[in-house]
Amino acid sequence: MRSLLPFALLCLLLDARFANALTFPVRTRTASQRRSGSGLHSRSNNDTLLPVKNTQNSEYISNITLGGREIPVLLDTGSSDLWVTGTVPNTNDLGKSVSLSYAVGDAAGDVNTATLNFGNYTVENQAYLLVTDTASFSINIAAEGFEGLIGLGPNTGSVIRDKIGDSRGDSVLDRIFQQNASDSNYMTVLLNREGDPKSPPMGQMSISEIVPGYEDVTSMPKLTVEKVHRLTDLDQHWQTYTDVNGVIGPDGNPIKVESIVPSAPDGQLVVVFDSGYTLPQVPRDMSDAIYGRVQGAEYDTTAGVWLIPCDQMLNISFKFGGHDYPVHPLDTSSSEFDMVFPSTGEVACVGAFQPISSSAFSLLGEYDIILGMSFIRNVYALFDYGNFVEDTDHDLGEPFIQLLSTTNLTEAHETFVQVRMSGVDNTGAKSQWLLPVSQEVHSPETEAEKKEQYEEYVLSRWPEIFVGCLAFVIIVMAIIIWRCCFVRRRRRAAQQDSSLLPTAAGRPQSSYKQLEDPSTATLVDMQRIPPRSPSHDGYLSGTTVH
Ligand SMILES: *[C@@H]1O[C@H](CO)[C@@H](O)[C@H](O)[C@H]1NC(C)=O
Ligand SMILES: *[C@@H]1O[C@H](CO)[C@@H](O)[C@H](O)[C@H]1NC(C)=O
Ligand SMILES: *[C@@H]1O[C@H](CO)[C@@H](O)[C@H](O)[C@H]1NC(C)=O
Ligand SMILES: *[C@@H]1O[C@H](CO)[C@@H](O)[C@H](O)[C@H]1NC(C)=O
Ligand SMILES: *[C@@H]1O[C@H](CO)[C@@H](O)[C@H](O)[C@H]1NC(C)=O
Ligand SMILES: *[C@@H]1O[C@H](CO)[C@@H](O)[C@H](O)[C@H]1NC(C)=O
């Protein structure tokens, strides 16, 4: 009985944390909402193949036309809204202000509508955010080559749509698919690699059409989009499971990291494909496993990235649907950032698979990894929206993703030697050998990270924790009631027949223990909640998503 008080306090503490932490997801870069819309009328019959411009392997940009003005916009599969800066001719201000948060800053302004052209498609009255205030942007986006962003994520993620509440606010692709121009509601992306002489000069994006030469993508396995329904369908992204042991490290062995997603099957991780992220975000242990055994590797705590010698060749790969997707060694470490080793001042390359940073970490436990551009450059990716599209009766199957590997490791090896080793193949040299596992260097975990991991653990499991607390309270009540009754009965029994005393005195003792034990065990479990790699057993185990 004495253990009740601390346990009750823990329940309260968990509740308070839950209430506070709930506000966090809203400020992440892909806040999202959902609602259903109504029909629209505009037509076009052509499929679309668009060139995609690459800015230093860090931004992928296509042109749209809005109100007659041609505008370069960043392609972002991780969000679902359209925003642009500057002046748009023939625009209609709806007088509703919206602020969207992105990694670069807040895009704030009024929702407008204008005629949009995207490839050969025309959409009348497309809602978008006309950004007038770019004060919070951390970079000069025009200098980077874009003046807006187009979200290519599921329609349910559109904040504008939620704000104006009718189908004008549906995402651009949703509106295009609603035109029923084609039987297939899909989009494909092919990103090129700067600094790779074998990579095509331009990337491509297509709507309801396969980029010529990449038709094989349609025979790749259809990766089911893992549906997020923690709190309604907020925060739905293009996400799927890796295979079991689906991330292979530079030593050829799988990197074993446990998923933070409660519903993830054992050994599998949830990845989000997000072309808005330059550097893929992976669990810290995974980043350490990739770079922590490289000779001379140093972790830069300010930038939150690993630094390795630029001539270190690292092979890693991902597995989806039984297929291998190798990452080009030029993508595993990036020479695009002007970094030097803090200790020597010598030029360093950035470990592109970065420990997941605070703004990217999933507080609701919805995903483990964000595969950004450094991964997406290695595949031709097809995103089928299926029933993500509303107000159409075409192609309403389950949404899926198909990936065709575009990286040939033999060629990649040659290219790496040419680009990073001045043509001399030194990949077998002793200086390139990985340190033994026992000497792997681990990067330091920040305080903020520990806190987030704890919050994530609680947030993603609150239904189970709530049930656990409730069950505990019920058990305790049962004990109290049982004890009261029993004691009274025992007294009565003692009064009635003293010969029953020995057995009666023995039983309560053991019964009491049996009743108390589970609750004591529960308490121990709760206090043991690990801040990281939570276990999936016990009554805290995952539910919901299948
Ligand atoms: C495709 O677009 C062109 C130019 O916009 C137009 O002339 C042509 O009729 C369209 N094709 C179809 C099948 O609608
Ligand atoms: C638009 O359609 C025309 C005619 O079908 C085609 O030649 C052109 O390449 C298309 N443009 C785009 C961007 O797909
Ligand atoms: C966008 O349009 C501009 C000029 O209209 C052109 O210079 C640029 O190459 C286009 N960008 C892409 C990615 O098509
Ligand atoms: C597309 O199909 C839906 C469902 O049949 C229909 O309501 C809508 O009017 C169609 N849209 C166009 C532009 O044909
Ligand atoms: C990779 O490239 C090499 C050399 O160009 C070629 O011989 C080999 O067949 C390619 N492998 C695959 C799987 O395409
Ligand atoms: C990476 O893989 C390629 C192709 O399998 C191989 O030639 C190369 O030696 C590997 N490099 C390392 C460092 O394992």
XYZ file of C-alpha atoms and ligand atoms in Angstrom:
630
model
C 0.000 0.000 0.000
C 2.841 2.362 0.695
C 3.793 2.285 -2.961
C 0.537 3.918 -4.034
C 1.563 7.513 -3.493
C 4.635 7.683 -5.736
C 2.741 5.825 -8.404
C -0.150 8.274 -8.295
C 2.321 11.121 -8.608
C 3.881 9.472 -11.615
C 0.462 9.231 -13.259
C -0.081 12.927 -12.689
C 3.362 13.755 -13.952
C 2.751 11.803 -17.119
C -0.522 13.598 -17.653
C 1.053 17.004 -17.218
C 3.826 16.160 -19.650
C 1.315 14.972 -22.137
C -0.645 18.216 -21.969
C 2.473 20.317 -22.436
C 4.058 18.254 -25.086
C 0.929 18.190 -27.215
C 1.655 21.688 -28.467
C 4.995 20.675 -29.931
C 3.988 18.999 -33.171
C 2.152 22.120 -34.276
C 5.331 24.111 -34.629
C 7.122 21.553 -36.751
C 7.556 22.280 -40.413
C 4.761 20.101 -41.647
C 1.788 21.008 -39.528
C -1.297 19.567 -41.095
C -5.043 19.358 -41.078
C -7.835 17.628 -42.926
C -11.357 18.135 -44.107
C -13.392 17.114 -47.078
C -14.010 19.416 -50.009
C -16.387 19.720 -52.900
C -16.139 19.550 -56.678
C -14.339 21.871 -59.045
C -14.279 22.555 -62.725
C -11.234 22.952 -64.897
C -9.714 20.739 -67.531
C -6.552 19.632 -69.173
C -5.732 16.388 -70.863
C -1.973 16.332 -71.097
C 0.365 14.410 -68.921
C 3.226 16.432 -67.599
C 6.971 16.024 -67.556
C 8.795 18.891 -65.874
C 12.493 19.679 -65.602
C 13.802 19.943 -62.041
C 16.697 22.282 -61.283
C 19.240 21.300 -58.661
C 20.856 23.924 -56.412
C 23.999 22.384 -54.883
C 22.302 19.091 -54.133
C 20.340 20.993 -51.472
C 17.248 22.252 -53.235
C 15.221 20.846 -56.114
C 13.175 23.411 -57.994
C 10.527 23.496 -60.727
C 8.576 26.338 -62.325
C 4.897 26.930 -61.873
C 2.877 29.786 -63.313
C 0.554 31.683 -61.043
C -1.690 34.477 -62.370
C 0.598 34.553 -65.418
C 3.883 34.910 -63.497
C 6.448 32.117 -63.806
C 7.729 31.227 -60.355
C 10.459 28.742 -59.348
C 9.249 26.688 -56.378
C 10.924 24.126 -54.153
C 9.517 20.615 -54.538
C 8.559 19.300 -51.115
C 7.026 15.862 -50.697
C 6.923 16.474 -46.942
C 4.212 19.167 -46.891
C 1.000 19.921 -48.770
C 0.643 23.678 -49.232
C 1.689 26.114 -51.931
C 3.258 29.435 -51.047
C 5.095 32.062 -53.065
C 6.769 35.403 -52.368
C 6.710 38.609 -54.423
C 3.831 39.940 -56.515
C 1.285 37.801 -58.301
C -0.834 39.384 -61.089
C -4.571 38.675 -61.259
C -4.747 37.377 -57.734
C -7.700 37.364 -55.392
C -6.977 37.983 -51.709
C -9.333 35.940 -49.534
C -8.389 38.021 -46.484
C -7.484 35.014 -44.386
C -4.047 35.003 -42.901
C -1.985 31.886 -42.374
C 1.494 31.212 -41.085
C 3.298 28.044 -42.096
C 6.439 26.857 -40.350
C 9.320 25.398 -42.293
C 12.909 24.618 -41.552
C 13.919 27.910 -43.219
C 11.474 30.004 -41.182
C 7.826 31.025 -41.080
C 5.952 31.736 -44.308
C 3.234 34.217 -43.329
C 0.656 36.138 -45.326
C -2.862 35.956 -46.762
C -4.461 33.079 -48.599
C -5.057 34.108 -52.227
C -6.467 32.376 -55.274
C -5.199 32.618 -58.839
C -5.011 30.566 -62.016
C -2.217 28.035 -61.768
C -0.331 26.272 -64.528
C 1.823 23.313 -63.647
C 3.206 21.665 -66.735
C 0.263 21.241 -69.072
C -2.304 21.385 -66.315
C -4.370 24.428 -65.542
C -6.193 24.896 -62.277
C -8.565 27.819 -61.804
C -8.807 29.493 -58.416
C -6.000 27.579 -56.821
C -5.598 28.689 -53.222
C -2.060 29.504 -52.131
C -0.326 31.572 -49.501
C 1.061 34.892 -50.762
C 3.937 35.467 -48.398
C 4.510 39.117 -47.589
C 6.610 38.654 -44.478
C 9.860 36.791 -45.014
C 11.598 38.372 -42.009
C 12.014 35.078 -40.204
C 13.649 33.286 -43.157
C 17.144 32.192 -42.301
C 18.275 32.248 -45.944
C 17.734 34.509 -48.953
C 15.558 32.114 -50.901
C 15.671 34.067 -54.179
C 19.473 33.854 -54.091
C 19.069 30.097 -53.647
C 17.000 29.977 -56.794
C 13.428 29.670 -55.582
C 10.599 32.027 -54.663
C 8.122 29.650 -53.138
C 7.386 26.047 -52.298
C 4.956 23.468 -53.590
C 3.854 20.776 -51.169
C 3.438 17.384 -52.848
C 2.272 15.513 -49.751
C -1.187 14.021 -49.113
C -4.061 16.490 -49.280
C -4.978 15.866 -45.657
C -1.820 17.732 -44.713
C -2.880 21.075 -46.231
C -3.189 23.877 -43.683
C -4.624 26.280 -46.282
C -7.352 23.808 -47.088
C -8.242 23.590 -43.447
C -8.261 27.371 -43.174
C -10.573 28.153 -46.084
C -12.619 24.989 -45.747
C -13.563 24.407 -49.385
C -12.047 22.612 -52.336
C -10.234 25.681 -53.689
C -7.856 24.987 -50.839
C -7.078 21.427 -51.925
C -3.424 20.873 -52.713
C -2.266 21.498 -56.266
C -1.864 17.819 -57.124
C -5.209 16.998 -55.566
C -6.861 19.566 -57.796
C -5.030 18.235 -60.843
C -6.071 14.662 -60.074
C -9.645 15.781 -59.533
C -9.717 16.780 -63.194
C -9.919 13.086 -64.029
C -7.474 13.710 -66.861
C -5.872 10.350 -66.372
C -6.737 7.091 -64.712
C -3.711 7.259 -62.470
C -3.244 9.629 -59.597
C 0.493 9.489 -59.321
C 3.543 11.688 -59.420
C 7.165 10.690 -59.944
C 10.435 12.308 -58.978
C 13.931 11.808 -60.369
C 16.617 13.898 -58.706
C 20.020 14.370 -60.297
C 23.351 14.625 -58.506
C 25.602 17.642 -58.869
C 29.305 16.803 -58.928
C 28.659 13.374 -60.441
C 29.750 13.302 -64.107
C 27.483 10.271 -64.726
C 24.338 11.932 -63.412
C 21.929 13.608 -65.861
C 22.168 17.428 -66.022
C 18.568 17.919 -64.873
C 16.131 16.136 -62.627
C 12.575 15.370 -63.736
C 9.189 15.437 -62.183
C 6.136 13.936 -63.827
C 2.437 13.780 -63.204
C 0.530 10.629 -64.270
C 3.379 9.695 -66.559
C 6.600 7.703 -66.274
C 9.852 9.424 -67.208
C 11.007 7.652 -70.405
C 13.657 5.026 -69.665
C 12.432 4.344 -66.140
C 9.373 2.225 -66.959
C 10.700 -0.589 -64.736
C 9.515 1.362 -61.723
C 6.005 0.060 -62.346
C 7.129 -3.529 -61.752
C 8.775 -2.748 -58.415
C 6.942 -3.783 -55.222
C 4.167 -1.432 -54.152
C 5.195 -0.218 -50.725
C 2.096 0.410 -48.677
C 1.898 3.866 -47.191
C 1.854 3.422 -43.450
C -1.193 5.357 -42.280
C -0.867 7.722 -39.370
C -3.934 7.833 -37.211
C -2.755 8.703 -33.800
C -4.847 11.865 -33.531
C -7.102 11.660 -36.591
C -5.044 11.730 -39.806
C -2.893 14.710 -38.937
C 0.691 14.529 -40.079
C 0.210 11.922 -42.758
C 3.375 11.701 -44.815
C 4.772 9.545 -47.584
C 5.926 6.894 -45.180
C 6.517 3.186 -45.218
C 8.374 0.395 -43.415
C 11.895 -0.763 -44.152
C 12.379 -4.506 -44.389
C 13.513 -6.348 -41.267
C 17.207 -5.439 -40.845
C 16.589 -2.949 -43.627
C 19.506 -0.611 -43.115
C 22.931 -2.027 -44.024
C 25.961 -0.265 -42.595
C 29.403 0.306 -44.142
C 30.710 -3.032 -42.779
C 27.993 -4.895 -44.647
C 26.048 -5.748 -41.494
C 22.541 -4.536 -40.663
C 22.419 -1.593 -38.286
C 20.086 -2.638 -35.494
C 18.021 0.156 -34.049
C 14.627 -0.247 -32.451
C 11.702 1.722 -33.837
C 10.100 4.422 -31.698
C 6.816 3.794 -33.518
C 4.698 1.630 -31.199
C 2.950 -0.164 -34.067
C 6.104 -0.956 -36.054
C 6.666 -4.693 -36.506
C 9.791 -6.024 -34.811
C 13.002 -5.124 -36.628
C 11.363 -2.715 -39.071
C 11.641 1.067 -39.087
C 9.260 3.729 -40.376
C 10.777 6.036 -42.985
C 9.329 9.218 -44.471
C 10.356 10.228 -48.002
C 10.759 13.976 -47.847
C 12.355 15.901 -50.707
C 12.297 19.014 -48.507
C 15.138 17.710 -46.346
C 18.666 18.039 -47.667
C 20.190 15.683 -45.101
C 18.401 12.464 -44.184
C 17.549 12.272 -40.484
C 18.301 8.984 -38.757
C 18.384 7.795 -35.135
C 21.630 8.862 -33.444
C 22.791 5.268 -32.930
C 22.428 4.671 -36.652
C 24.418 7.768 -37.587
C 27.123 6.686 -35.136
C 27.168 3.203 -36.648
C 27.714 4.701 -40.120
C 30.407 7.251 -39.278
C 31.688 6.470 -35.778
C 34.138 3.822 -36.981
C 35.759 5.936 -39.685
C 39.381 6.766 -38.892
C 39.705 10.477 -38.192
C 35.938 11.027 -37.864
C 34.925 13.874 -35.558
C 31.492 14.876 -34.392
C 30.675 18.580 -34.717
C 28.358 19.352 -31.818
C 27.509 22.848 -33.093
C 26.278 21.665 -36.478
C 25.101 18.329 -35.098
C 26.818 16.330 -37.842
C 29.632 13.833 -38.255
C 32.699 15.021 -40.171
C 34.815 12.485 -42.058
C 37.712 12.657 -44.523
C 36.284 13.360 -48.000
C 38.144 10.432 -49.558
C 36.580 7.882 -47.195
C 34.313 5.657 -49.242
C 31.311 4.350 -47.322
C 28.739 1.915 -48.657
C 25.365 1.855 -47.029
C 22.036 0.659 -48.348
C 18.363 0.458 -47.491
C 15.991 -2.431 -48.084
C 12.362 -2.050 -49.076
C 10.023 -4.735 -50.364
C 12.879 -7.246 -50.620
C 14.971 -4.951 -52.820
C 18.296 -3.297 -52.095
C 18.669 0.433 -52.544
C 22.367 1.295 -52.305
C 23.329 4.861 -51.498
C 25.976 6.417 -53.741
C 29.143 7.027 -51.684
C 29.035 10.641 -52.930
C 25.726 10.921 -51.052
C 26.855 9.182 -47.867
C 29.257 12.039 -47.236
C 28.680 15.480 -48.669
C 31.314 17.915 -49.905
C 28.732 20.665 -50.392
C 29.284 22.245 -46.992
C 32.453 24.214 -46.299
C 33.417 22.313 -43.187
C 36.780 21.659 -41.570
C 37.826 19.312 -38.783
C 37.799 21.309 -35.549
C 41.020 19.614 -34.423
C 43.140 20.051 -37.542
C 41.446 22.717 -39.634
C 41.586 20.392 -42.632
C 38.741 20.116 -45.123
C 36.059 17.697 -43.995
C 33.000 16.139 -45.586
C 29.671 16.025 -43.779
C 28.108 12.709 -42.823
C 24.819 13.200 -44.691
C 22.851 10.776 -42.530
C 22.500 13.139 -39.606
C 21.345 12.247 -36.094
C 17.699 13.270 -36.140
C 17.594 16.874 -34.966
C 15.102 18.377 -32.600
C 12.849 20.013 -35.195
C 12.630 16.736 -37.110
C 12.213 14.274 -34.267
C 8.727 12.773 -34.155
C 7.313 13.639 -30.747
C 4.216 11.601 -31.515
C 6.316 8.569 -32.380
C 5.116 8.473 -35.984
C 8.391 7.746 -37.788
C 12.040 6.889 -37.191
C 13.818 8.199 -40.264
C 13.343 11.014 -42.770
C 14.924 10.113 -46.081
C 15.762 13.432 -47.694
C 17.561 14.329 -50.897
C 20.782 12.387 -50.221
C 18.718 9.216 -50.326
C 16.130 10.221 -52.937
C 18.910 10.910 -55.465
C 19.474 7.135 -55.493
C 16.023 6.165 -56.675
C 13.370 6.963 -59.207
C 10.362 7.362 -56.935
C 6.711 6.970 -57.817
C 4.101 8.248 -55.361
C 0.584 6.988 -56.007
C -1.990 9.095 -54.158
C -4.813 6.565 -54.528
C -7.565 7.434 -52.086
C -5.606 10.362 -50.669
C -7.315 12.212 -53.527
C -10.762 13.463 -52.735
C -13.647 14.248 -55.072
C -12.743 11.879 -57.841
C -13.833 8.370 -58.634
C -10.606 7.511 -60.449
C -7.826 5.375 -59.027
C -9.122 5.099 -55.505
C -6.961 2.256 -54.276
C -4.643 2.393 -51.311
C -1.832 4.902 -51.758
C 1.575 3.355 -52.394
C 5.184 4.106 -53.241
C 7.385 2.385 -55.824
C 11.144 2.802 -55.881
C 13.534 1.946 -58.698
C 17.198 1.986 -57.722
C 19.255 4.291 -59.939
C 22.633 3.677 -58.297
C 24.966 1.100 -59.779
C 27.620 0.434 -57.117
C 30.320 -0.538 -59.604
C 29.902 2.722 -61.443
C 29.492 4.629 -58.204
C 32.816 3.240 -57.006
C 34.536 4.456 -60.181
C 32.928 7.850 -59.890
C 33.926 8.203 -56.258
C 37.549 7.389 -57.096
C 37.455 9.918 -59.905
C 35.788 12.700 -57.898
C 37.148 12.268 -54.370
C 40.445 10.403 -54.885
C 41.792 12.249 -57.939
C 41.462 9.055 -59.944
C 43.688 6.870 -57.744
C 41.751 3.966 -56.244
C 42.827 3.979 -52.637
C 39.685 2.405 -51.257
C 41.565 -0.666 -50.014
C 44.190 1.345 -48.105
C 44.637 0.747 -44.403
C 43.616 4.328 -43.671
C 40.190 3.460 -45.070
C 39.599 0.468 -42.825
C 36.817 0.824 -40.323
C 37.746 0.727 -36.646
C 36.626 -2.381 -34.753
C 33.088 -2.193 -33.393
C 34.482 -1.932 -29.862
C 36.215 1.311 -30.816
C 33.163 2.918 -32.405
C 32.903 6.548 -31.315
C 29.487 7.656 -30.080
C 28.265 11.178 -30.582
C 26.967 12.966 -27.500
C 23.243 13.077 -26.951
C 21.951 16.558 -26.107
C 19.791 17.311 -23.079
C 16.975 18.525 -25.347
C 17.110 15.224 -27.177
C 16.783 13.169 -24.011
C 13.777 15.221 -23.010
C 12.176 14.761 -26.424
C 12.742 11.061 -26.358
C 11.044 10.826 -23.011
C 8.142 12.925 -24.254
C 7.856 10.860 -27.374
C 7.793 7.694 -25.334
C 4.964 8.995 -23.195
C 3.045 10.723 -25.999
C 3.067 7.804 -28.353
C 1.918 5.485 -25.618
C -0.482 7.590 -23.618
C -3.513 5.392 -24.296
C -1.623 2.406 -22.887
C -0.232 4.419 -19.990
C -3.685 5.763 -19.243
C -5.107 2.255 -19.256
C -2.207 1.189 -17.058
C -2.905 3.936 -14.525
C -6.599 3.142 -14.595
C -5.947 -0.546 -14.124
C -3.694 0.263 -11.215
C -6.301 2.420 -9.541
C -8.883 -0.334 -10.001
C -6.534 -2.907 -8.529
C -5.797 -0.685 -5.561
C -9.495 -0.068 -4.974
C -10.085 -3.783 -5.223
C -7.416 -4.393 -2.624
C -8.929 -1.825 -0.290
C -12.408 -3.233 -0.668
C -11.205 -6.779 -0.432
C -9.181 -6.011 2.676
C -12.041 -4.218 4.404
C -14.441 -7.047 3.671
C -11.944 -9.696 4.454
C -10.898 -8.175 7.758
C -14.526 -7.766 8.737
C -15.289 -11.317 7.668
C -12.266 -12.610 9.496
C -13.356 -10.851 12.671
C -16.796 -12.254 12.241
C -15.319 -15.709 11.594
C -13.112 -15.388 14.636
C -16.139 -14.525 16.664
C -18.124 -17.428 15.220
C -15.639 -20.288 15.114
C -12.145 -20.100 16.497
C -11.183 -23.453 14.944
C -11.094 -21.836 11.432
C -8.530 -19.345 12.518
C -5.317 -21.070 11.409
C -6.412 -21.604 7.770
C -8.054 -18.216 7.598
C -4.969 -16.602 8.978
C -2.792 -18.342 6.415
C -4.850 -17.545 3.336
C -5.146 -13.839 3.479
C -1.454 -13.558 3.750
C -0.780 -15.333 0.478
C -3.815 -13.945 -1.339
C -2.812 -10.475 -0.381
C 0.629 -11.029 -1.786
C -0.775 -12.304 -5.042
C -2.919 -9.252 -5.386
C -0.242 -6.834 -4.447
C 2.488 -8.275 -6.569
C 1.195 -7.327 -10.006
C 0.743 -3.737 -8.933
C 4.222 -3.583 -7.504
C 5.542 -4.991 -10.738
C 3.609 -2.356 -12.616
C 5.242 0.358 -10.636
C 8.670 -0.991 -11.362
C 7.866 -1.095 -15.074
C 6.722 2.479 -15.073
C 9.809 3.725 -13.322
C 11.960 1.801 -15.704
C 10.594 3.572 -18.757
C 13.735 3.974 -20.784
C 14.182 7.353 -22.431
C 15.274 5.548 -25.590
C 14.681 2.348 -27.518
C 11.591 1.464 -25.555
C 10.634 -2.151 -25.391
C 7.446 -3.390 -26.906
C 6.474 -5.814 -24.231
C 4.280 -5.569 -21.162
C 1.046 -3.703 -21.011
C 2.665 -0.694 -22.671
C 2.756 -2.499 -26.001
C 1.615 -0.747 -29.179
C -1.840 -0.860 -30.664
C -3.757 0.871 -33.446
C -1.981 1.014 -36.814
C -1.616 -2.204 -38.710
C -2.035 19.168 -74.784
O -1.670 20.506 -74.623
C -1.543 21.205 -75.849
C -1.015 22.563 -75.542
O -1.447 23.012 -74.300
C -2.921 21.253 -76.526
O -2.824 21.921 -77.752
C -3.357 19.823 -76.780
O -4.654 19.820 -77.321
C -3.369 19.057 -75.474
N -3.645 17.675 -75.733
C -4.744 17.099 -75.298
C -4.890 15.649 -75.594
O -5.585 17.708 -74.666
C 2.581 19.568 -72.830
O 1.966 18.870 -73.873
C 2.663 18.956 -75.112
C 1.820 18.296 -76.166
O 1.354 17.051 -75.765
C 4.020 18.301 -74.946
O 4.737 18.395 -76.145
C 4.773 19.012 -73.855
O 5.987 18.369 -73.624
C 3.961 19.004 -72.586
N 4.653 19.803 -71.589
C 4.963 19.307 -70.431
C 5.650 20.226 -69.498
O 4.710 18.177 -70.096
C 12.034 28.524 -64.941
O 11.828 29.590 -65.811
C 12.967 30.395 -66.015
C 12.631 31.589 -66.863
O 11.323 31.667 -67.190
C 14.041 29.579 -66.688
O 15.206 30.363 -66.854
C 14.370 28.407 -65.797
O 15.290 27.577 -66.397
C 13.121 27.612 -65.479
N 13.442 26.624 -64.501
C 13.091 25.370 -64.631
C 13.478 24.456 -63.519
O 12.452 24.965 -65.556
C -14.404 13.600 -62.008
O -15.141 12.505 -61.512
C -16.010 12.812 -60.457
C -16.632 11.565 -59.972
O -17.207 10.836 -61.019
C -17.065 13.794 -60.960
O -17.915 14.145 -59.894
C -16.387 15.037 -61.465
O -17.319 15.926 -62.009
C -15.350 14.679 -62.522
N -14.611 15.863 -62.830
C -14.394 16.262 -64.079
C -13.661 17.525 -64.232
O -14.754 15.613 -65.029
C 26.673 -1.647 -63.314
O 27.570 -1.040 -64.187
C 28.524 -1.938 -64.738
C 29.533 -1.117 -65.496
O 28.942 -0.125 -66.251
C 27.798 -2.945 -65.585
O 28.717 -3.864 -66.142
C 26.808 -3.691 -64.728
O 26.041 -4.566 -65.512
C 25.885 -2.724 -64.012
N 25.121 -3.458 -63.051
C 23.815 -3.418 -63.034
C 23.147 -4.216 -61.970
O 23.195 -2.745 -63.813
C 31.291 -0.789 -51.793
O 30.617 -1.609 -52.715
C 31.299 -1.724 -53.957
C 30.434 -2.531 -54.875
O 29.967 -3.668 -54.233
C 32.647 -2.343 -53.756
O 33.336 -2.338 -54.979
C 33.423 -1.532 -52.759
O 34.641 -2.159 -52.473
C 32.645 -1.357 -51.489
N 33.408 -0.457 -50.672
C 33.546 -0.632 -49.363
C 34.350 0.391 -48.663
O 33.022 -1.546 -48.784
